[in-house]
Amino acid sequence: MRCIIGLGNPGKKYEMTRHNIGFMVVDKIASDLNIEVTDHKFKCDYGIGVHDGHKVMLVKPQTFMNLSGEGVRPLLDYYNIEMEKVIVLYDDLDLPLGRLRLRQKGTGGGHNGMKSLNQHLATEKYKRVRIGIDRPPEGTTVVKYVLSKFSKAEQPILGKVVDRASEATIKFITEPFEEVMTEFNGDVDG
């Protein structure tokens, strides 16, 4: 079973914020694949479905970003999901809005959700889709910025990057990740 994990913060207050772009992509994938993310176990909302003959689990940890690994680890253990079948979607300040960076592995960098996953999973060897949200403007703290909503001017590019990240992740279900990386690394407009 492939496991697609989108990082974000639970609750209405955080919907459509920069830190929740991982949740946005999981919601898009759920819609595209007709998988309901309505089950709850180990502090995670999740749903299981089938795409092109492959079982797929979509996961949205409900622990808040900085504790993402707390729910993910027991869920992966419960369903006996191998790390090479896991892909994580999350926001990245070091990439401009509209850019995707797919990687086979990596450190948490400055991202607390990824640090939590690496700690609880005891590995950095799982696939990831880093989704650019840009750096905060001068005078804005990182915390305030990542918890802010996307501006009206950013909405068109946000829609494109969510669609493209969804498309890349769906291809991961059936195709070799190296090929998906080659096709999707870069800006949404090519």
JSON list of C-alpha atoms in Angstrom, two decimals:
[
{"chain": "A", "resi": 1, "resn": "MET", "atom": "CA", "xyz": [0.00, 0.00, 0.00]},
{"chain": "A", "resi": 2, "resn": "ARG", "atom": "CA", "xyz": [1.24, 3.48, -0.90]},
{"chain": "A", "resi": 3, "resn": "CYS", "atom": "CA", "xyz": [0.94, 6.01, 1.93]},
{"chain": "A", "resi": 4, "resn": "ILE", "atom": "CA", "xyz": [0.55, 9.69, 1.08]},
{"chain": "A", "resi": 5, "resn": "ILE", "atom": "CA", "xyz": [0.95, 12.01, 4.07]},
{"chain": "A", "resi": 6, "resn": "GLY", "atom": "CA", "xyz": [0.14, 15.71, 3.90]},
{"chain": "A", "resi": 7, "resn": "LEU", "atom": "CA", "xyz": [1.38, 17.90, 6.73]},
{"chain": "A", "resi": 8, "resn": "GLY", "atom": "CA", "xyz": [-0.64, 20.72, 8.26]},
{"chain": "A", "resi": 9, "resn": "ASN", "atom": "CA", "xyz": [-2.47, 21.93, 11.33]},
{"chain": "A", "resi": 10, "resn": "PRO", "atom": "CA", "xyz": [-5.98, 20.75, 12.21]},
{"chain": "A", "resi": 11, "resn": "GLY", "atom": "CA", "xyz": [-8.97, 23.05, 12.60]},
{"chain": "A", "resi": 12, "resn": "LYS", "atom": "CA", "xyz": [-10.81, 25.79, 10.73]},
{"chain": "A", "resi": 13, "resn": "LYS", "atom": "CA", "xyz": [-8.41, 28.45, 12.02]},
{"chain": "A", "resi": 14, "resn": "TYR", "atom": "CA", "xyz": [-5.57, 26.99, 9.93]},
{"chain": "A", "resi": 15, "resn": "GLU", "atom": "CA", "xyz": [-7.43, 26.12, 6.73]},
{"chain": "A", "resi": 16, "resn": "MET", "atom": "CA", "xyz": [-5.87, 27.68, 3.63]},
{"chain": "A", "resi": 17, "resn": "THR", "atom": "CA", "xyz": [-2.74, 28.81, 5.49]},
{"chain": "A", "resi": 18, "resn": "ARG", "atom": "CA", "xyz": [0.72, 28.35, 4.00]},
{"chain": "A", "resi": 19, "resn": "HIS", "atom": "CA", "xyz": [1.64, 25.69, 6.55]},
{"chain": "A", "resi": 20, "resn": "ASN", "atom": "CA", "xyz": [-1.38, 23.63, 5.42]},
{"chain": "A", "resi": 21, "resn": "ILE", "atom": "CA", "xyz": [-0.47, 23.22, 1.77]},
{"chain": "A", "resi": 22, "resn": "GLY", "atom": "CA", "xyz": [0.23, 19.52, 2.46]},
{"chain": "A", "resi": 23, "resn": "PHE", "atom": "CA", "xyz": [-3.36, 19.11, 3.66]},
{"chain": "A", "resi": 24, "resn": "MET", "atom": "CA", "xyz": [-4.60, 20.98, 0.57]},
{"chain": "A", "resi": 25, "resn": "VAL", "atom": "CA", "xyz": [-2.82, 18.56, -1.75]},
{"chain": "A", "resi": 26, "resn": "VAL", "atom": "CA", "xyz": [-4.12, 15.51, 0.14]},
{"chain": "A", "resi": 27, "resn": "ASP", "atom": "CA", "xyz": [-7.65, 16.96, -0.15]},
{"chain": "A", "resi": 28, "resn": "LYS", "atom": "CA", "xyz": [-7.14, 17.38, -3.92]},
{"chain": "A", "resi": 29, "resn": "ILE", "atom": "CA", "xyz": [-5.85, 13.81, -4.26]},
{"chain": "A", "resi": 30, "resn": "ALA", "atom": "CA", "xyz": [-8.79, 12.54, -2.19]},
{"chain": "A", "resi": 31, "resn": "SER", "atom": "CA", "xyz": [-11.18, 14.35, -4.53]},
{"chain": "A", "resi": 32, "resn": "ASP", "atom": "CA", "xyz": [-9.38, 13.15, -7.68]},
{"chain": "A", "resi": 33, "resn": "LEU", "atom": "CA", "xyz": [-9.26, 9.51, -6.51]},
{"chain": "A", "resi": 34, "resn": "ASN", "atom": "CA", "xyz": [-12.63, 9.52, -4.74]},
{"chain": "A", "resi": 35, "resn": "ILE", "atom": "CA", "xyz": [-11.13, 8.50, -1.38]},
{"chain": "A", "resi": 36, "resn": "GLU", "atom": "CA", "xyz": [-12.84, 9.76, 1.77]},
{"chain": "A", "resi": 37, "resn": "VAL", "atom": "CA", "xyz": [-10.43, 10.84, 4.50]},
{"chain": "A", "resi": 38, "resn": "THR", "atom": "CA", "xyz": [-12.89, 10.20, 7.31]},
{"chain": "A", "resi": 39, "resn": "ASP", "atom": "CA", "xyz": [-11.31, 7.46, 9.44]},
{"chain": "A", "resi": 40, "resn": "HIS", "atom": "CA", "xyz": [-9.36, 8.38, 12.56]},
{"chain": "A", "resi": 41, "resn": "LYS", "atom": "CA", "xyz": [-6.67, 6.39, 14.35]},
{"chain": "A", "resi": 42, "resn": "PHE", "atom": "CA", "xyz": [-3.46, 7.27, 16.21]},
{"chain": "A", "resi": 43, "resn": "LYS", "atom": "CA", "xyz": [-4.05, 11.04, 16.03]},
{"chain": "A", "resi": 44, "resn": "CYS", "atom": "CA", "xyz": [-4.42, 10.93, 12.23]},
{"chain": "A", "resi": 45, "resn": "ASP", "atom": "CA", "xyz": [-7.33, 11.38, 9.85]},
{"chain": "A", "resi": 46, "resn": "TYR", "atom": "CA", "xyz": [-6.98, 8.95, 6.97]},
{"chain": "A", "resi": 47, "resn": "GLY", "atom": "CA", "xyz": [-8.74, 7.11, 4.20]},
{"chain": "A", "resi": 48, "resn": "ILE", "atom": "CA", "xyz": [-7.91, 4.03, 2.14]},
{"chain": "A", "resi": 49, "resn": "GLY", "atom": "CA", "xyz": [-8.84, 3.45, -1.47]},
{"chain": "A", "resi": 50, "resn": "VAL", "atom": "CA", "xyz": [-7.60, 1.92, -4.70]},
{"chain": "A", "resi": 51, "resn": "HIS", "atom": "CA", "xyz": [-6.06, 3.62, -7.73]},
{"chain": "A", "resi": 52, "resn": "ASP", "atom": "CA", "xyz": [-5.17, 1.68, -10.87]},
{"chain": "A", "resi": 53, "resn": "GLY", "atom": "CA", "xyz": [-5.04, -1.57, -8.91]},
{"chain": "A", "resi": 54, "resn": "HIS", "atom": "CA", "xyz": [-2.87, -0.16, -6.10]},
{"chain": "A", "resi": 55, "resn": "LYS", "atom": "CA", "xyz": [-4.04, 0.34, -2.51]},
{"chain": "A", "resi": 56, "resn": "VAL", "atom": "CA", "xyz": [-3.58, 3.93, -1.35]},
{"chain": "A", "resi": 57, "resn": "MET", "atom": "CA", "xyz": [-3.78, 5.50, 2.10]},
{"chain": "A", "resi": 58, "resn": "LEU", "atom": "CA", "xyz": [-4.17, 9.27, 2.44]},
{"chain": "A", "resi": 59, "resn": "VAL", "atom": "CA", "xyz": [-3.14, 10.70, 5.82]},
{"chain": "A", "resi": 60, "resn": "LYS", "atom": "CA", "xyz": [-3.55, 14.06, 7.55]},
{"chain": "A", "resi": 61, "resn": "PRO", "atom": "CA", "xyz": [-1.91, 14.05, 11.01]},
{"chain": "A", "resi": 62, "resn": "GLN", "atom": "CA", "xyz": [-4.08, 15.86, 13.57]},
{"chain": "A", "resi": 63, "resn": "THR", "atom": "CA", "xyz": [-1.35, 16.54, 16.16]},
{"chain": "A", "resi": 64, "resn": "PHE", "atom": "CA", "xyz": [-0.40, 20.00, 14.88]},
{"chain": "A", "resi": 65, "resn": "MET", "atom": "CA", "xyz": [2.62, 20.40, 12.64]},
{"chain": "A", "resi": 66, "resn": "ASN", "atom": "CA", "xyz": [5.43, 20.21, 15.21]},
{"chain": "A", "resi": 67, "resn": "LEU", "atom": "CA", "xyz": [4.27, 16.79, 16.46]},
{"chain": "A", "resi": 68, "resn": "SER", "atom": "CA", "xyz": [3.42, 15.19, 13.09]},
{"chain": "A", "resi": 69, "resn": "GLY", "atom": "CA", "xyz": [5.48, 12.06, 13.73]},
{"chain": "A", "resi": 70, "resn": "GLU", "atom": "CA", "xyz": [3.54, 11.13, 16.89]},
{"chain": "A", "resi": 71, "resn": "GLY", "atom": "CA", "xyz": [0.54, 9.88, 14.95]},
{"chain": "A", "resi": 72, "resn": "VAL", "atom": "CA", "xyz": [2.23, 8.82, 11.71]},
{"chain": "A", "resi": 73, "resn": "ARG", "atom": "CA", "xyz": [4.62, 6.25, 13.23]},
{"chain": "A", "resi": 74, "resn": "PRO", "atom": "CA", "xyz": [1.96, 4.10, 14.94]},
{"chain": "A", "resi": 75, "resn": "LEU", "atom": "CA", "xyz": [-0.31, 4.33, 11.88]},
{"chain": "A", "resi": 76, "resn": "LEU", "atom": "CA", "xyz": [2.44, 3.07, 9.57]},
{"chain": "A", "resi": 77, "resn": "ASP", "atom": "CA", "xyz": [3.27, 0.30, 12.04]},
{"chain": "A", "resi": 78, "resn": "TYR", "atom": "CA", "xyz": [-0.38, -0.73, 12.41]},
{"chain": "A", "resi": 79, "resn": "TYR", "atom": "CA", "xyz": [-0.82, -1.08, 8.64]},
{"chain": "A", "resi": 80, "resn": "ASN", "atom": "CA", "xyz": [2.71, -2.48, 8.17]},
{"chain": "A", "resi": 81, "resn": "ILE", "atom": "CA", "xyz": [3.62, 0.10, 5.53]},
{"chain": "A", "resi": 82, "resn": "GLU", "atom": "CA", "xyz": [7.21, 0.00, 4.27]},
{"chain": "A", "resi": 83, "resn": "MET", "atom": "CA", "xyz": [9.14, 3.29, 4.19]},
{"chain": "A", "resi": 84, "resn": "GLU", "atom": "CA", "xyz": [9.76, 3.05, 0.44]},
{"chain": "A", "resi": 85, "resn": "LYS", "atom": "CA", "xyz": [5.97, 3.26, -0.04]},
{"chain": "A", "resi": 86, "resn": "VAL", "atom": "CA", "xyz": [5.68, 6.55, 1.92]},
{"chain": "A", "resi": 87, "resn": "ILE", "atom": "CA", "xyz": [5.59, 10.05, 0.44]},
{"chain": "A", "resi": 88, "resn": "VAL", "atom": "CA", "xyz": [5.21, 13.24, 2.48]},
{"chain": "A", "resi": 89, "resn": "LEU", "atom": "CA", "xyz": [3.85, 16.57, 1.16]},
{"chain": "A", "resi": 90, "resn": "TYR", "atom": "CA", "xyz": [4.80, 19.77, 2.95]},
{"chain": "A", "resi": 91, "resn": "ASP", "atom": "CA", "xyz": [5.44, 23.50, 2.67]},
{"chain": "A", "resi": 92, "resn": "ASP", "atom": "CA", "xyz": [8.94, 24.85, 2.05]},
{"chain": "A", "resi": 93, "resn": "LEU", "atom": "CA", "xyz": [10.03, 28.44, 2.77]},
{"chain": "A", "resi": 94, "resn": "ASP", "atom": "CA", "xyz": [13.20, 28.03, 0.72]},
{"chain": "A", "resi": 95, "resn": "LEU", "atom": "CA", "xyz": [11.33, 27.52, -2.54]},
{"chain": "A", "resi": 96, "resn": "PRO", "atom": "CA", "xyz": [9.32, 30.20, -4.32]},
{"chain": "A", "resi": 97, "resn": "LEU", "atom": "CA", "xyz": [5.55, 29.78, -4.51]},
{"chain": "A", "resi": 98, "resn": "GLY", "atom": "CA", "xyz": [4.83, 27.60, -7.51]},
{"chain": "A", "resi": 99, "resn": "ARG", "atom": "CA", "xyz": [7.94, 25.40, -7.34]},
{"chain": "A", "resi": 100, "resn": "LEU", "atom": "CA", "xyz": [8.00, 21.71, -6.45]},
{"chain": "A", "resi": 101, "resn": "ARG", "atom": "CA", "xyz": [11.05, 19.80, -5.31]},
{"chain": "A", "resi": 102, "resn": "LEU", "atom": "CA", "xyz": [10.69, 16.02, -5.16]},
{"chain": "A", "resi": 103, "resn": "ARG", "atom": "CA", "xyz": [13.33, 14.10, -3.23]},
{"chain": "A", "resi": 104, "resn": "GLN", "atom": "CA", "xyz": [14.04, 10.49, -2.24]},
{"chain": "A", "resi": 105, "resn": "LYS", "atom": "CA", "xyz": [15.21, 11.47, 1.28]},
{"chain": "A", "resi": 106, "resn": "GLY", "atom": "CA", "xyz": [16.50, 14.40, 3.28]},
{"chain": "A", "resi": 107, "resn": "THR", "atom": "CA", "xyz": [16.88, 16.12, 6.60]},
{"chain": "A", "resi": 108, "resn": "GLY", "atom": "CA", "xyz": [14.11, 18.08, 8.28]},
{"chain": "A", "resi": 109, "resn": "GLY", "atom": "CA", "xyz": [16.00, 21.30, 7.62]},
{"chain": "A", "resi": 110, "resn": "GLY", "atom": "CA", "xyz": [14.23, 24.01, 9.57]},
{"chain": "A", "resi": 111, "resn": "HIS", "atom": "CA", "xyz": [10.80, 22.38, 9.17]},
{"chain": "A", "resi": 112, "resn": "ASN", "atom": "CA", "xyz": [9.52, 21.19, 12.55]},
{"chain": "A", "resi": 113, "resn": "GLY", "atom": "CA", "xyz": [6.96, 18.81, 11.06]},
{"chain": "A", "resi": 114, "resn": "MET", "atom": "CA", "xyz": [9.67, 17.04, 9.08]},
{"chain": "A", "resi": 115, "resn": "LYS", "atom": "CA", "xyz": [11.99, 16.98, 12.11]},
{"chain": "A", "resi": 116, "resn": "SER", "atom": "CA", "xyz": [9.21, 15.28, 14.08]},
{"chain": "A", "resi": 117, "resn": "LEU", "atom": "CA", "xyz": [8.67, 12.71, 11.31]},
{"chain": "A", "resi": 118, "resn": "ASN", "atom": "CA", "xyz": [12.39, 11.96, 11.02]},
{"chain": "A", "resi": 119, "resn": "GLN", "atom": "CA", "xyz": [12.63, 11.53, 14.79]},
{"chain": "A", "resi": 120, "resn": "HIS", "atom": "CA", "xyz": [9.60, 9.23, 15.14]},
{"chain": "A", "resi": 121, "resn": "LEU", "atom": "CA", "xyz": [10.28, 7.25, 11.96]},
{"chain": "A", "resi": 122, "resn": "ALA", "atom": "CA", "xyz": [13.99, 6.94, 12.89]},
{"chain": "A", "resi": 123, "resn": "THR", "atom": "CA", "xyz": [14.93, 7.57, 9.27]},
{"chain": "A", "resi": 124, "resn": "GLU", "atom": "CA", "xyz": [15.18, 10.30, 6.65]},
{"chain": "A", "resi": 125, "resn": "LYS", "atom": "CA", "xyz": [14.74, 7.79, 3.83]},
{"chain": "A", "resi": 126, "resn": "TYR", "atom": "CA", "xyz": [11.22, 8.38, 2.56]},
{"chain": "A", "resi": 127, "resn": "LYS", "atom": "CA", "xyz": [9.99, 10.26, -0.45]},
{"chain": "A", "resi": 128, "resn": "ARG", "atom": "CA", "xyz": [8.86, 13.85, -0.18]},
{"chain": "A", "resi": 129, "resn": "VAL", "atom": "CA", "xyz": [7.30, 16.61, -2.21]},
{"chain": "A", "resi": 130, "resn": "ARG", "atom": "CA", "xyz": [8.46, 20.02, -1.00]},
{"chain": "A", "resi": 131, "resn": "ILE", "atom": "CA", "xyz": [5.99, 22.70, -2.06]},
{"chain": "A", "resi": 132, "resn": "GLY", "atom": "CA", "xyz": [7.30, 26.25, -2.26]},
{"chain": "A", "resi": 133, "resn": "ILE", "atom": "CA", "xyz": [5.53, 28.94, -0.24]},
{"chain": "A", "resi": 134, "resn": "ASP", "atom": "CA", "xyz": [8.28, 31.60, -0.53]},
{"chain": "A", "resi": 135, "resn": "ARG", "atom": "CA", "xyz": [10.07, 33.51, 2.25]},
{"chain": "A", "resi": 136, "resn": "PRO", "atom": "CA", "xyz": [8.23, 35.95, 4.51]},
{"chain": "A", "resi": 137, "resn": "PRO", "atom": "CA", "xyz": [8.47, 39.63, 3.63]},
{"chain": "A", "resi": 138, "resn": "GLU", "atom": "CA", "xyz": [10.94, 41.66, 5.65]},
{"chain": "A", "resi": 139, "resn": "GLY", "atom": "CA", "xyz": [9.59, 42.43, 9.11]},
{"chain": "A", "resi": 140, "resn": "THR", "atom": "CA", "xyz": [7.28, 39.36, 9.22]},
{"chain": "A", "resi": 141, "resn": "THR", "atom": "CA", "xyz": [8.23, 36.48, 11.49]},
{"chain": "A", "resi": 142, "resn": "VAL", "atom": "CA", "xyz": [8.38, 32.97, 10.04]},
{"chain": "A", "resi": 143, "resn": "VAL", "atom": "CA", "xyz": [5.66, 31.76, 12.44]},
{"chain": "A", "resi": 144, "resn": "LYS", "atom": "CA", "xyz": [3.28, 34.56, 11.50]},
{"chain": "A", "resi": 145, "resn": "TYR", "atom": "CA", "xyz": [4.01, 34.02, 7.81]},
{"chain": "A", "resi": 146, "resn": "VAL", "atom": "CA", "xyz": [3.47, 30.24, 7.68]},
{"chain": "A", "resi": 147, "resn": "LEU", "atom": "CA", "xyz": [0.22, 30.61, 9.65]},
{"chain": "A", "resi": 148, "resn": "SER", "atom": "CA", "xyz": [-1.07, 33.33, 7.30]},
{"chain": "A", "resi": 149, "resn": "LYS", "atom": "CA", "xyz": [-3.48, 32.68, 4.45]},
{"chain": "A", "resi": 150, "resn": "PHE", "atom": "CA", "xyz": [-2.45, 33.00, 0.82]},
{"chain": "A", "resi": 151, "resn": "SER", "atom": "CA", "xyz": [-3.27, 36.39, -0.67]},
{"chain": "A", "resi": 152, "resn": "LYS", "atom": "CA", "xyz": [-5.84, 36.90, -3.41]},
{"chain": "A", "resi": 153, "resn": "ALA", "atom": "CA", "xyz": [-3.00, 37.57, -5.87]},
{"chain": "A", "resi": 154, "resn": "GLU", "atom": "CA", "xyz": [-1.40, 34.23, -4.94]},
{"chain": "A", "resi": 155, "resn": "GLN", "atom": "CA", "xyz": [-4.58, 32.17, -5.44]},
{"chain": "A", "resi": 156, "resn": "PRO", "atom": "CA", "xyz": [-4.05, 31.36, -9.17]},
{"chain": "A", "resi": 157, "resn": "ILE", "atom": "CA", "xyz": [-0.51, 30.03, -8.65]},
{"chain": "A", "resi": 158, "resn": "LEU", "atom": "CA", "xyz": [-1.64, 28.21, -5.47]},
{"chain": "A", "resi": 159, "resn": "GLY", "atom": "CA", "xyz": [-4.32, 26.39, -7.48]},
{"chain": "A", "resi": 160, "resn": "LYS", "atom": "CA", "xyz": [-1.76, 25.38, -10.11]},
{"chain": "A", "resi": 161, "resn": "VAL", "atom": "CA", "xyz": [0.81, 24.13, -7.61]},
{"chain": "A", "resi": 162, "resn": "VAL", "atom": "CA", "xyz": [-1.78, 22.12, -5.65]},
{"chain": "A", "resi": 163, "resn": "ASP", "atom": "CA", "xyz": [-2.95, 20.53, -8.91]},
{"chain": "A", "resi": 164, "resn": "ARG", "atom": "CA", "xyz": [0.63, 19.77, -10.01]},
{"chain": "A", "resi": 165, "resn": "ALA", "atom": "CA", "xyz": [1.66, 18.34, -6.62]},
{"chain": "A", "resi": 166, "resn": "SER", "atom": "CA", "xyz": [-1.48, 16.18, -6.69]},
{"chain": "A", "resi": 167, "resn": "GLU", "atom": "CA", "xyz": [-0.69, 14.96, -10.20]},
{"chain": "A", "resi": 168, "resn": "ALA", "atom": "CA", "xyz": [2.92, 14.12, -9.25]},
{"chain": "A", "resi": 169, "resn": "THR", "atom": "CA", "xyz": [1.85, 12.26, -6.13]},
{"chain": "A", "resi": 170, "resn": "ILE", "atom": "CA", "xyz": [-0.80, 10.25, -7.98]},
{"chain": "A", "resi": 171, "resn": "LYS", "atom": "CA", "xyz": [1.87, 9.23, -10.53]},
{"chain": "A", "resi": 172, "resn": "PHE", "atom": "CA", "xyz": [4.01, 8.01, -7.60]},
{"chain": "A", "resi": 173, "resn": "ILE", "atom": "CA", "xyz": [1.31, 5.39, -6.97]},
{"chain": "A", "resi": 174, "resn": "THR", "atom": "CA", "xyz": [1.94, 3.62, -10.28]},
{"chain": "A", "resi": 175, "resn": "GLU", "atom": "CA", "xyz": [5.28, 4.83, -11.68]},
{"chain": "A", "resi": 176, "resn": "PRO", "atom": "CA", "xyz": [8.94, 4.77, -10.56]},
{"chain": "A", "resi": 177, "resn": "PHE", "atom": "CA", "xyz": [9.68, 7.79, -8.36]},
{"chain": "A", "resi": 178, "resn": "GLU", "atom": "CA", "xyz": [12.80, 8.68, -10.37]},
{"chain": "A", "resi": 179, "resn": "GLU", "atom": "CA", "xyz": [10.59, 9.26, -13.43]},
{"chain": "A", "resi": 180, "resn": "VAL", "atom": "CA", "xyz": [8.11, 11.30, -11.39]},
{"chain": "A", "resi": 181, "resn": "MET", "atom": "CA", "xyz": [10.97, 13.43, -10.07]},
{"chain": "A", "resi": 182, "resn": "THR", "atom": "CA", "xyz": [12.28, 14.10, -13.57]},
{"chain": "A", "resi": 183, "resn": "GLU", "atom": "CA", "xyz": [8.86, 15.13, -14.81]},
{"chain": "A", "resi": 184, "resn": "PHE", "atom": "CA", "xyz": [7.70, 17.28, -11.89]},
{"chain": "A", "resi": 185, "resn": "ASN", "atom": "CA", "xyz": [10.72, 18.97, -10.28]},
{"chain": "A", "resi": 186, "resn": "GLY", "atom": "CA", "xyz": [10.56, 22.69, -11.01]},
{"chain": "A", "resi": 187, "resn": "ASP", "atom": "CA", "xyz": [8.05, 25.48, -11.47]},
{"chain": "A", "resi": 188, "resn": "VAL", "atom": "CA", "xyz": [4.38, 24.82, -12.21]},
{"chain": "A", "resi": 189, "resn": "ASP", "atom": "CA", "xyz": [4.66, 26.68, -15.51]},
{"chain": "A", "resi": 190, "resn": "GLY", "atom": "CA", "xyz": [7.57, 24.51, -16.65]}
]
